[in-house]
mmCIF file of C-alpha atoms in Angstrom:
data_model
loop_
_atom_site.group_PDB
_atom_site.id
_atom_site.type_symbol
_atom_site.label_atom_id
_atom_site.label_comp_id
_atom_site.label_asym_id
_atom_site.label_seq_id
_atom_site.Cartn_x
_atom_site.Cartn_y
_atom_site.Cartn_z
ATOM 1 C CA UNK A 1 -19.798 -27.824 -64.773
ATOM 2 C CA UNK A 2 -18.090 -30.640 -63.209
ATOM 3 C CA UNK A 3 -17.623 -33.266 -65.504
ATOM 4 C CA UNK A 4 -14.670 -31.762 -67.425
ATOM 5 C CA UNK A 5 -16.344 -31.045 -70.528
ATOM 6 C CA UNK A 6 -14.461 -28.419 -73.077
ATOM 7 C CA UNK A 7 -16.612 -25.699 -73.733
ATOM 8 C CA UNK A 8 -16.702 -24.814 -77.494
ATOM 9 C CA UNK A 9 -19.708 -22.602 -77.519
ATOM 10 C CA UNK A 10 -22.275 -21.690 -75.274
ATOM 11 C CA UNK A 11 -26.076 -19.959 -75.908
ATOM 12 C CA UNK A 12 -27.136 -18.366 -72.696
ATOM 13 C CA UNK A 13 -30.502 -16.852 -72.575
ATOM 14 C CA UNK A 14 -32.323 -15.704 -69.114
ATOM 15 C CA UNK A 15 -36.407 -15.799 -68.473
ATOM 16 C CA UNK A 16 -38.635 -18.032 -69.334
ATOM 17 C CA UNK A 17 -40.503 -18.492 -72.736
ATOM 18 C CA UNK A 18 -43.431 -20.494 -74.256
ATOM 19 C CA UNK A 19 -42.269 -19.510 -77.878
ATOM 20 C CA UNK A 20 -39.223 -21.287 -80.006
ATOM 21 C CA UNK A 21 -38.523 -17.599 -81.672
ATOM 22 C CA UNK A 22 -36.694 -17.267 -78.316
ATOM 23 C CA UNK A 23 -32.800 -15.340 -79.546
ATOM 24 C CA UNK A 24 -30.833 -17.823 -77.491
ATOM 25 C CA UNK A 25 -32.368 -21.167 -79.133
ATOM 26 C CA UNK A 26 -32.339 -19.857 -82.811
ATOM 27 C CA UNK A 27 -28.893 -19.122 -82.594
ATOM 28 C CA UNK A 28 -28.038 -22.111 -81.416
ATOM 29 C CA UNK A 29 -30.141 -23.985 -84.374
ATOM 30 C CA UNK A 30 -28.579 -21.177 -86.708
ATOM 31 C CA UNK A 31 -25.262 -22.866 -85.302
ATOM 32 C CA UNK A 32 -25.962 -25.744 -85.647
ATOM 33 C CA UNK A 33 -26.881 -25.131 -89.705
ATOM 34 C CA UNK A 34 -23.763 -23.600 -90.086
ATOM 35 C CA UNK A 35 -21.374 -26.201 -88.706
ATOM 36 C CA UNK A 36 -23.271 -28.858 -90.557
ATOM 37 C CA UNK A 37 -23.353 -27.210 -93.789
ATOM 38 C CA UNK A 38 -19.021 -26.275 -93.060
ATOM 39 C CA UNK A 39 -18.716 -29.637 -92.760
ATOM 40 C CA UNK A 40 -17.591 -29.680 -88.865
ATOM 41 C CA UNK A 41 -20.621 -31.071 -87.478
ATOM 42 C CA UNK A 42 -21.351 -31.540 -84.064
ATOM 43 C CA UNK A 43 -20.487 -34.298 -81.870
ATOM 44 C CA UNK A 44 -22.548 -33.991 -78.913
ATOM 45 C CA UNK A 45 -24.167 -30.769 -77.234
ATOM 46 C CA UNK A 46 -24.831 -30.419 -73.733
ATOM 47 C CA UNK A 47 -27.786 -28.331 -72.535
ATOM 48 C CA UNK A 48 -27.892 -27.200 -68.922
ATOM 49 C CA UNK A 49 -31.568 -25.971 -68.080
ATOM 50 C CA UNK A 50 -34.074 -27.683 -70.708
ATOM 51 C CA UNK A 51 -37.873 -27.869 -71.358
ATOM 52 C CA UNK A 52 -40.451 -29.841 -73.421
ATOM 53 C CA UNK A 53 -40.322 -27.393 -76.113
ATOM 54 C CA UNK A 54 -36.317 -27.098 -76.314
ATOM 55 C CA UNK A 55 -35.917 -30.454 -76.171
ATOM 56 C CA UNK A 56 -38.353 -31.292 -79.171
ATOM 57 C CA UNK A 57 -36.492 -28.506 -81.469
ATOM 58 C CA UNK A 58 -33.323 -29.810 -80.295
ATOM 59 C CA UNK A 59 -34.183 -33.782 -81.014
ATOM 60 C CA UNK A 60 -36.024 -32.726 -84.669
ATOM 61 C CA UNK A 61 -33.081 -30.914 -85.947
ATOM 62 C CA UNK A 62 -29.623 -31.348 -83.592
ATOM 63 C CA UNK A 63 -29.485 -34.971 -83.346
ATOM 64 C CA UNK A 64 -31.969 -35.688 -86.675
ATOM 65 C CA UNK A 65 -29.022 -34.230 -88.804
ATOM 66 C CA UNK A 66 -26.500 -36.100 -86.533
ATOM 67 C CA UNK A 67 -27.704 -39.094 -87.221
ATOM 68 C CA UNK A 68 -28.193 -38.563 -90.937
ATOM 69 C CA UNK A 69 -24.407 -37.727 -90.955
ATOM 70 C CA UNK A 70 -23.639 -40.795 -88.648
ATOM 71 C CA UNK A 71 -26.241 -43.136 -88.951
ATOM 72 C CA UNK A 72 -24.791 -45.922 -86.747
ATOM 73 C CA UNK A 73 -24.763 -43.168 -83.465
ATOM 74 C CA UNK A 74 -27.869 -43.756 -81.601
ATOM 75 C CA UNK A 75 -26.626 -41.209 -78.365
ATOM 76 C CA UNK A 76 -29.884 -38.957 -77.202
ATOM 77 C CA UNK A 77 -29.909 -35.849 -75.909
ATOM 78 C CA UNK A 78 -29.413 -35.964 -72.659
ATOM 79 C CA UNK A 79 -29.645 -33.609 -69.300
ATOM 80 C CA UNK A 80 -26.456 -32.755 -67.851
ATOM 81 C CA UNK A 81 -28.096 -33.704 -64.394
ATOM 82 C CA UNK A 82 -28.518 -37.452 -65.869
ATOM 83 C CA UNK A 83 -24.635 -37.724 -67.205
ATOM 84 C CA UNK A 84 -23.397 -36.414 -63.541
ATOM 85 C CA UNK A 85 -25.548 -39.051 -62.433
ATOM 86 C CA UNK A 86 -24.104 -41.360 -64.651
ATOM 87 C CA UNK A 87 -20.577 -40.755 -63.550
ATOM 88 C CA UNK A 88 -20.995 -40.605 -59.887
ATOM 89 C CA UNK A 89 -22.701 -44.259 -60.277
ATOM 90 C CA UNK A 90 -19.637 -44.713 -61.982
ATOM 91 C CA UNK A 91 -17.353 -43.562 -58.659
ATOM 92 C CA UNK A 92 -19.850 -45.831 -56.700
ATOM 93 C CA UNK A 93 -18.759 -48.902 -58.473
ATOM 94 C CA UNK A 94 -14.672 -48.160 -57.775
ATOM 95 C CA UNK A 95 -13.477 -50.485 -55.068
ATOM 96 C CA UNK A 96 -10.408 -51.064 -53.774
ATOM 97 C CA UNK A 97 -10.748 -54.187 -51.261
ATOM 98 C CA UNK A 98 -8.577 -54.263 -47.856
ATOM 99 C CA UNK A 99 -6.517 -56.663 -49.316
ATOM 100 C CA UNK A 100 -5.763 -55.399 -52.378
ATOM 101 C CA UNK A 101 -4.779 -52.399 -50.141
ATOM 102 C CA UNK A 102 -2.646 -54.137 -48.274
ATOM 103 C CA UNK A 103 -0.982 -55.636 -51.930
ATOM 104 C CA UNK A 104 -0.550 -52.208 -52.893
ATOM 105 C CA UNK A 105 0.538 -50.495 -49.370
ATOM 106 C CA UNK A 106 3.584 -53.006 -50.148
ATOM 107 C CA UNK A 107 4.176 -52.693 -53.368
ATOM 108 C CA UNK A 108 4.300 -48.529 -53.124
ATOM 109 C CA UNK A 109 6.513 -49.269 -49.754
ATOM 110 C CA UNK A 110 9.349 -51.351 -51.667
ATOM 111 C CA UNK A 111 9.207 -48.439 -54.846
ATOM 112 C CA UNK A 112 9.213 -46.250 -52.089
ATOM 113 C CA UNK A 113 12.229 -47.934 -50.707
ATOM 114 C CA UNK A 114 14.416 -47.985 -53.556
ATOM 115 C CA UNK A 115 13.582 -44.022 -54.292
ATOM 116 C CA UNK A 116 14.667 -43.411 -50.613
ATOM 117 C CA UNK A 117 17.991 -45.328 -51.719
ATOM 118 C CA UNK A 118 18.627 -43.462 -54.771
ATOM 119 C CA UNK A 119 18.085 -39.929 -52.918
ATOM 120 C CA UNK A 120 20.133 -40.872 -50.197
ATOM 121 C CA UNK A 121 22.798 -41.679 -52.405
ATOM 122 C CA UNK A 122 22.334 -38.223 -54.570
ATOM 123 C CA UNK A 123 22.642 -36.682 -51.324
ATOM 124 C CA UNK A 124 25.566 -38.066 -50.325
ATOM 125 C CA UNK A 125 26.943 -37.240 -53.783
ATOM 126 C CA UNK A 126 26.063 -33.522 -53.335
ATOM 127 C CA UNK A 127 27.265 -33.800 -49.760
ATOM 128 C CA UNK A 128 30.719 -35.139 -50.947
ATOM 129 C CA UNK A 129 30.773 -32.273 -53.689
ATOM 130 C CA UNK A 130 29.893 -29.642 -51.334
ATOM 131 C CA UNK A 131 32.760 -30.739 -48.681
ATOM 132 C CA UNK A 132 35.899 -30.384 -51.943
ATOM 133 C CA UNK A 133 34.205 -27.158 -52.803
ATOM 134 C CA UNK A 134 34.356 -25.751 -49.118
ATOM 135 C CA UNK A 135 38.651 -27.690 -49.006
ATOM 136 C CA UNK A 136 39.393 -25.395 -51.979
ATOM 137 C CA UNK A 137 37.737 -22.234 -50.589
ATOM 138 C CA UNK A 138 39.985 -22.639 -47.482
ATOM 139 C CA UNK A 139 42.978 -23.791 -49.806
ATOM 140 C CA UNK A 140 42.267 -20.658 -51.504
ATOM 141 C CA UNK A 141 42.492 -18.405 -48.875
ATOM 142 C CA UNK A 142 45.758 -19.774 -47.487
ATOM 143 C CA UNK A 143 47.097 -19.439 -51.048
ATOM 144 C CA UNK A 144 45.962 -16.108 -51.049
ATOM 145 C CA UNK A 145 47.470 -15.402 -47.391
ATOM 146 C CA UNK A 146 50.875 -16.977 -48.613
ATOM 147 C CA UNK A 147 50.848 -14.675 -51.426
ATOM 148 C CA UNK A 148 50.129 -17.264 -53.933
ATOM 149 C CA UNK A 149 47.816 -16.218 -55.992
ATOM 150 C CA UNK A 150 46.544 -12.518 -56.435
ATOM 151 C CA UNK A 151 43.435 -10.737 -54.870
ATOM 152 C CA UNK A 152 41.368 -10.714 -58.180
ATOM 153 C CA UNK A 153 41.646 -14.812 -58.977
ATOM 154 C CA UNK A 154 40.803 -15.291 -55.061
ATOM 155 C CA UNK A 155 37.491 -13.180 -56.050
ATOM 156 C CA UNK A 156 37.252 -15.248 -59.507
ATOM 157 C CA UNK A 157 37.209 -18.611 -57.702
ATOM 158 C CA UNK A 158 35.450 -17.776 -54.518
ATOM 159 C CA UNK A 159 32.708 -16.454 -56.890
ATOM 160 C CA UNK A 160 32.201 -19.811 -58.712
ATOM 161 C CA UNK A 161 32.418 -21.892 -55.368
ATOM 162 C CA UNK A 162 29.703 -19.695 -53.548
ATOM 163 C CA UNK A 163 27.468 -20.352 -57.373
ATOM 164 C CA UNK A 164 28.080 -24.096 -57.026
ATOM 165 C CA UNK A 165 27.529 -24.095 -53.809
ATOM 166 C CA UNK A 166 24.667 -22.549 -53.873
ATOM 167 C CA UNK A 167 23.173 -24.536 -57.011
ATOM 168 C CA UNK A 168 23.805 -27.785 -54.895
ATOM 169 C CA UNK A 169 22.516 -26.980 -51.524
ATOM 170 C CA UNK A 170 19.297 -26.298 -53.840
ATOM 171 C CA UNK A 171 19.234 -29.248 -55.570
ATOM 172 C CA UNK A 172 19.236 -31.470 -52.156
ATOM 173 C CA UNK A 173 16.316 -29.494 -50.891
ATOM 174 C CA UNK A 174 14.738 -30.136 -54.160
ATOM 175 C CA UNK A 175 15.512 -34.049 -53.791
ATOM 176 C CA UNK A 176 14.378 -33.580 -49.958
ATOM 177 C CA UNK A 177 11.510 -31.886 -50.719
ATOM 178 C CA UNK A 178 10.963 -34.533 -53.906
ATOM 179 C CA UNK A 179 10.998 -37.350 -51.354
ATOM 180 C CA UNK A 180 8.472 -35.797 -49.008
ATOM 181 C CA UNK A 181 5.839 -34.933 -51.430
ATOM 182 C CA UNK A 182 6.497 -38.899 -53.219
ATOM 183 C CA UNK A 183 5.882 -39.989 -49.538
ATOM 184 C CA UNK A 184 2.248 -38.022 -49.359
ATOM 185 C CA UNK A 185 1.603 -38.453 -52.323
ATOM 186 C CA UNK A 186 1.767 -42.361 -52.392
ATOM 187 C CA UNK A 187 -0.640 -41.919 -49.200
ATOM 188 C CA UNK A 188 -3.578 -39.800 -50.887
ATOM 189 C CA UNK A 189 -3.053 -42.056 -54.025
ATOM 190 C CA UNK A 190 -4.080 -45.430 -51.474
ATOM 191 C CA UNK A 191 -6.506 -43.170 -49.749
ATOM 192 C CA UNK A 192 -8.397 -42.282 -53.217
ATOM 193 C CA UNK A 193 -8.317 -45.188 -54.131
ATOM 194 C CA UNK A 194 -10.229 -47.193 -51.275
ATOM 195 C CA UNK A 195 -12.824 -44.336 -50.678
ATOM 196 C CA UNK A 196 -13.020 -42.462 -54.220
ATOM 197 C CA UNK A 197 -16.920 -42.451 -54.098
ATOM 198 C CA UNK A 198 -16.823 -41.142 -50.387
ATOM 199 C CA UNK A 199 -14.259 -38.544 -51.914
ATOM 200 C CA UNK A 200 -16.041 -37.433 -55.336
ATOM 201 C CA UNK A 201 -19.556 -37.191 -53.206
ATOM 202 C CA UNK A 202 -18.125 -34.681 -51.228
ATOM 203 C CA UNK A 203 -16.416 -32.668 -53.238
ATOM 204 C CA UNK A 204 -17.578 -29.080 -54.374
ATOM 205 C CA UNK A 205 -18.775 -29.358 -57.883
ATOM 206 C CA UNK A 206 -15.552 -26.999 -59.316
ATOM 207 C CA UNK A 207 -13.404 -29.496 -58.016
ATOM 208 C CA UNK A 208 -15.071 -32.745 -59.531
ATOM 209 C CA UNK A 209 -13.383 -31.819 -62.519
ATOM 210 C CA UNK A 210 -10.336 -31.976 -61.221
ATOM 211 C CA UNK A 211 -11.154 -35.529 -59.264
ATOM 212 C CA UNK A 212 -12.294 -36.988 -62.467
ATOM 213 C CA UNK A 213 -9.053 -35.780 -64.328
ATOM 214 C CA UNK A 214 -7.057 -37.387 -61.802
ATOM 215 C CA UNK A 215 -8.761 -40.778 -61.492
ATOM 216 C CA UNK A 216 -9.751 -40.961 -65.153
ATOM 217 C CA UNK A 217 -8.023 -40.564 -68.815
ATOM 218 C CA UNK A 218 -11.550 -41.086 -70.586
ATOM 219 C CA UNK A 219 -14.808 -41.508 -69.273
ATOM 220 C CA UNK A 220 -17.388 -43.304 -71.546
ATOM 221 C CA UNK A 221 -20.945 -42.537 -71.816
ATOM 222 C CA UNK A 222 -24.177 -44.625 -73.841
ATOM 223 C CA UNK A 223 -27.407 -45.119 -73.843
ATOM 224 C CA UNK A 224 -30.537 -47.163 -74.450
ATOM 225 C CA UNK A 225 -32.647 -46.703 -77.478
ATOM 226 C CA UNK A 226 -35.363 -44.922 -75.499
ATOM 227 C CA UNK A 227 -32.239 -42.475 -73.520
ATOM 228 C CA UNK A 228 -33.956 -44.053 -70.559
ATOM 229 C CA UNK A 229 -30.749 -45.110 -68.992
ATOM 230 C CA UNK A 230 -27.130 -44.036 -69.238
ATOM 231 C CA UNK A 231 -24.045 -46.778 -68.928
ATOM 232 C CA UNK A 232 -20.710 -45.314 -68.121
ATOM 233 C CA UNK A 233 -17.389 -46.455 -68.156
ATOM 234 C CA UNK A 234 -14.448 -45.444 -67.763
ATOM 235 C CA UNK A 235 -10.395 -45.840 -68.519
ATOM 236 C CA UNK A 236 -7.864 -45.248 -65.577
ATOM 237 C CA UNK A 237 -5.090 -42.414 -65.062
ATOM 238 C CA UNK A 238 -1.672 -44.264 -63.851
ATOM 239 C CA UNK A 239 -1.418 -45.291 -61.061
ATOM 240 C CA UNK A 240 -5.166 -45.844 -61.147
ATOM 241 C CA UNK A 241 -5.115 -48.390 -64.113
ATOM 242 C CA UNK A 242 -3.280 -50.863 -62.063
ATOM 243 C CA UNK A 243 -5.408 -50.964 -58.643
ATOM 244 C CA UNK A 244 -8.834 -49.833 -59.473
ATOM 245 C CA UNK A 245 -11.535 -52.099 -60.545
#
């Protein structure tokens, strides 16, 4: 399912039936019973393939013990087609205006800016670092050549410049690399943002999930007395809360 919706327990039951004695729906109900009468309850339940006759059982006893427990909750049961629906109405409603891009293409260009600075100048740091290391491997060497200093401490200390070295030529591809993905990054963020309904209506339904964890911290879902309509909104992931609307 694409809507990002932890899975607690599922009732899976193939063929079709005209009975409720079907396994698969009286353990659910069974469920149900026993959660209720633990004292967990249940929140909401989504069922994926539903008829008349499941959908009666599960409105007489599901949400007619819900609401006895909660009486001010007034959600329906609902088809998971209607809630993805719901939430791709909700990605039709993002916009992200041509000015406002323009706003925000500057605003991620000067942050961008001043992160190019400060890597530049952790470069230069490791760059400066690197250079003494490689003075006192050659100093080294011509101590050892003078007969200075013996052949084991000219192993001990070559040995710790090669490790530091090595530790700082792979922290500046880190901070290279860093800088890179920061830069593409900042360009699928803008992207998303202007065309997020183009983006979420074509994506493969095992990666809406992923769209709508990216774009969204919590998505909000009610309903009309009758369940004849859904309204969905919705709370922003940074950097999304600032330029979304």
């Amino acid at each position: 399912m694409s809507l990002g919706a932890i899975i607690v327990k599922e009732f899976v039951e193939g063929g079709v039936s005209t009975t409720a004695r079907r396994p698969a729906l009286q353990d659910m109900l069974r469920y149900l019973d026993e959660e209720a009468a633990a004292g967990r309850g249940i929140d909401y339940i989504i069922v994926h393939t539903l008829d008349r006759l499941v959908r009666n059982r599960y409105d007489d006893t599901a949400l007619g013990r819900h609401s006895k427990k909660q009486p001010d909750c007034t959600f329906h049961a609902t088809l998971v087609t209607d809630i993805e629906q719901a939430v791709s109405r909700l990605y039709d409603r993002i916009h992200l205006d041509p000015t406002r891009r323009q706003q925000l293409q500057s605003a991620l260009q000067h942050q961008l800016t001043s992160l190019t600075q400060q890597t530049t100048e952790q470069l230069q740091d490791y760059t400066t670092h690197r250079q003494q290391l490689e003075r006192q491997r050659h100093k080294l060497l011509q101590a050892h050549y003078a007969d200075a200093i013996d052949l084991d401490t000219l192993k001990t200390e070559q040995t710790r410049i090669t490790r530091e070295l090595t530790t700082i030529q792979r922290r500046q591809a880190a901070l290279s690399q860093d800088l890179t993905d920061t830069q593409h990054l900042i360009r699928q963020a803008r992207d998303l943002a202007q065309h997020a309904a183009t983006a979420y209506h074509g994506t493969p339904d095992h990666l809406r999930r992923l769209l709508n964890q990216t774009l969204f911290d919590k998505i909000y879902i009610t309903t009309n007395q009758d369940a004849s309509h859904l309204t969905t909104t919705a709370t922003h992931q940074p950097p999304f809360d600032s330029i979304l609307t």
